[in-house]
Amino acid sequence: MATFKAEVYAHQKKADGTYNIKIRVTHKQRKKYLATPWYVGKEDLTRSLKLKNQRYIDMVDDVIKRYRTICNNVGEGLDNMSVEQIVELITAKKEEEHFTLDIVAYTRAYIQKLFDIGRTGNAKAYQVAINSMVKFVGRESVDISEITVKFLNDWIRWIGEQPARKNCKKGGRAQSLYLAEVRAMYNRAKKEFNDEEAGVIRIPFSPFAKVDIPKAPITRKRALTVEQMRELAKVPYTSILQTGCNRYNLAKDAFLLSFLLIGMNAVDLYNATDYENGRITYQRTKTRYRRADGAEISIKIEPEAQALFEKYKDPTGKRVFKFYKLYSSMNGFSVALNKGLKKIGNLLGIDDLEFYAARHTWATIATNDAEVDKYTVHTALNHVDENMRVTDIYIRKSWDNIDRANRKVQDLMAWDLSDVTEPKK
């Protein structure tokens, strides 16, 4: 079995006082030494000339891991090789040594795919992250080989130094989220372009594993109280003339619809197509590509939701709701909702009211006020309990518990939402 070790030798000191890091290859009690491109000074070494600079330790470790992977793929055939043949094997000029990949272009292509399939929220998260990296380096192209531990630490530091701007992630939250999104793209590229079984390692390093990414602070609670929800429902419609749809009225109605439909996301309200026997069945856009069941859920239209359902029902039957007729894109629909909700929030004294708060509100009222157990709330929100994933395979899906939970919430609200008539303009 071949072994590898990084070493520095006193007798090979250069005129400038530096030493080249060598990798010692040992096989069948014979040794060969491979030079690396890295030279270190006294400040990088212990008195016994052992590496102490973590940056060089990490880089050498990555190279040694690559050599071991190549040898492991040879398997028992390694026993028939000499140390010279092993050196030739691990230093052979292969395609992966000339591999280049623009991580910015790669990410932007993936972002477009997300937009195309309606995963707007995910797309925007990647977009903001990669835009931050582009601004950090000052250019639109970044080769994946440039993403090193130093690069990431410098980027983290740079993000933390940026002035706070409206609608931008702040401090540790930005550092955590941006790094997480780019890490996901980096790992996606490794999975796509590496073939470890064949010994093809085009992207050999794992710099994110060696970086302490700041943890995102706990986000503020965005749930409304029962009283606030009742006040929102009583907010009068406006007759102010706007081009196209009245965003204020639309935002109120869509927010209430989301709450009545157990926190249905805006993108799912926009895209849902399956309505039958008083139920809307859909696959939650945010998680359907990450789950074997496609994140399918079915929501019963309760009597309280009937008037709003009829108001926005798609007369063509192409989709459940006609929101796509009011706004040609999901992005336009989302912008309209949040602009309208800002005005409603200001009126009610609710800071930074956003559409997603409807989902938080249903979950909070169900748990704290309607006394629905957390597991049922968890299921109603269409989440997956990792501890129950295997068990869920054997359980036939039933929507009865979810229906009962929503009924308890609506009974608690005790409101009349039957009058959804807007004043004439």
PDB file of N, CA and C in Angstrom, residues 264 268-276 279-283 314 317-321 324:
ATOM      1  N   MET A 264     -50.615  28.598   2.018  1.00  0.00           N
ATOM      2  CA  MET A 264     -50.235  28.292   0.632  1.00  0.00           C
ATOM      3  C   MET A 264     -49.366  29.427   0.087  1.00  0.00           C
ATOM      4  N   ASP A 268     -47.571  28.988  -5.467  1.00  0.00           N
ATOM      5  CA  ASP A 268     -48.509  27.877  -5.621  1.00  0.00           C
ATOM      6  C   ASP A 268     -49.932  28.379  -5.881  1.00  0.00           C
ATOM      7  N   LEU A 269     -50.288  29.522  -5.288  1.00  0.00           N
ATOM      8  CA  LEU A 269     -51.559  30.153  -5.629  1.00  0.00           C
ATOM      9  C   LEU A 269     -51.578  30.513  -7.114  1.00  0.00           C
ATOM     10  N   TYR A 270     -50.459  30.979  -7.586  1.00  0.00           N
ATOM     11  CA  TYR A 270     -50.326  31.433  -8.982  1.00  0.00           C
ATOM     12  C   TYR A 270     -50.377  30.265  -9.965  1.00  0.00           C
ATOM     13  N   ASN A 271     -49.748  29.149  -9.605  1.00  0.00           N
ATOM     14  CA  ASN A 271     -49.562  28.042 -10.562  1.00  0.00           C
ATOM     15  C   ASN A 271     -50.519  26.867 -10.396  1.00  0.00           C
ATOM     16  N   ALA A 272     -51.221  26.763  -9.270  1.00  0.00           N
ATOM     17  CA  ALA A 272     -52.047  25.584  -9.005  1.00  0.00           C
ATOM     18  C   ALA A 272     -53.056  25.327 -10.125  1.00  0.00           C
ATOM     19  N   THR A 273     -53.195  24.047 -10.487  1.00  0.00           N
ATOM     20  CA  THR A 273     -54.083  23.680 -11.601  1.00  0.00           C
ATOM     21  C   THR A 273     -55.140  22.641 -11.231  1.00  0.00           C
ATOM     22  N   ASP A 274     -55.014  22.007 -10.077  1.00  0.00           N
ATOM     23  CA  ASP A 274     -55.872  20.866  -9.752  1.00  0.00           C
ATOM     24  C   ASP A 274     -56.898  21.234  -8.681  1.00  0.00           C
ATOM     25  N   TYR A 275     -58.162  21.379  -9.102  1.00  0.00           N
ATOM     26  CA  TYR A 275     -59.257  21.615  -8.159  1.00  0.00           C
ATOM     27  C   TYR A 275     -60.376  20.629  -8.453  1.00  0.00           C
ATOM     28  N   GLU A 276     -60.760  19.855  -7.445  1.00  0.00           N
ATOM     29  CA  GLU A 276     -61.801  18.856  -7.649  1.00  0.00           C
ATOM     30  C   GLU A 276     -62.464  18.520  -6.318  1.00  0.00           C
ATOM     31  N   ARG A 279     -61.503  20.587  -3.231  1.00  0.00           N
ATOM     32  CA  ARG A 279     -60.134  20.515  -2.728  1.00  0.00           C
ATOM     33  C   ARG A 279     -59.154  21.022  -3.779  1.00  0.00           C
ATOM     34  N   ILE A 280     -58.137  21.725  -3.306  1.00  0.00           N
ATOM     35  CA  ILE A 280     -57.017  22.125  -4.160  1.00  0.00           C
ATOM     36  C   ILE A 280     -55.865  21.181  -3.846  1.00  0.00           C
ATOM     37  N   THR A 281     -55.384  20.472  -4.849  1.00  0.00           N
ATOM     38  CA  THR A 281     -54.244  19.569  -4.674  1.00  0.00           C
ATOM     39  C   THR A 281     -53.091  20.109  -5.499  1.00  0.00           C
ATOM     40  N   TYR A 282     -51.941  20.223  -4.868  1.00  0.00           N
ATOM     41  CA  TYR A 282     -50.790  20.787  -5.578  1.00  0.00           C
ATOM     42  C   TYR A 282     -49.494  20.234  -4.988  1.00  0.00           C
ATOM     43  N   GLN A 283     -48.429  20.401  -5.720  1.00  0.00           N
ATOM     44  CA  GLN A 283     -47.092  20.043  -5.243  1.00  0.00           C
ATOM     45  C   GLN A 283     -46.375  21.327  -4.860  1.00  0.00           C
ATOM     46  N   ASP A 314     -60.383  30.828 -11.661  1.00  0.00           N
ATOM     47  CA  ASP A 314     -60.106  30.972 -13.096  1.00  0.00           C
ATOM     48  C   ASP A 314     -61.311  30.475 -13.898  1.00  0.00           C
ATOM     49  N   GLY A 317     -60.741  27.431 -16.213  1.00  0.00           N
ATOM     50  CA  GLY A 317     -60.425  26.125 -15.658  1.00  0.00           C
ATOM     51  C   GLY A 317     -58.998  25.690 -15.923  1.00  0.00           C
ATOM     52  N   LYS A 318     -58.218  26.543 -16.598  1.00  0.00           N
ATOM     53  CA  LYS A 318     -56.823  26.195 -16.890  1.00  0.00           C
ATOM     54  C   LYS A 318     -56.014  26.093 -15.600  1.00  0.00           C
ATOM     55  N   ARG A 319     -56.263  27.023 -14.706  1.00  0.00           N
ATOM     56  CA  ARG A 319     -55.631  26.987 -13.388  1.00  0.00           C
ATOM     57  C   ARG A 319     -56.722  27.160 -12.340  1.00  0.00           C
ATOM     58  N   VAL A 320     -56.352  27.005 -11.094  1.00  0.00           N
ATOM     59  CA  VAL A 320     -57.340  27.156 -10.027  1.00  0.00           C
ATOM     60  C   VAL A 320     -57.746  28.621  -9.889  1.00  0.00           C
ATOM     61  N   PHE A 321     -56.728  29.502  -9.875  1.00  0.00           N
ATOM     62  CA  PHE A 321     -56.987  30.928  -9.712  1.00  0.00           C
ATOM     63  C   PHE A 321     -56.584  31.703 -10.973  1.00  0.00           C
ATOM     64  N   TYR A 324     -52.741  34.484 -12.785  1.00  0.00           N
ATOM     65  CA  TYR A 324     -51.865  34.523 -13.957  1.00  0.00           C
ATOM     66  C   TYR A 324     -52.438  35.411 -15.057  1.00  0.00           C
TER      67      TYR A 324
END
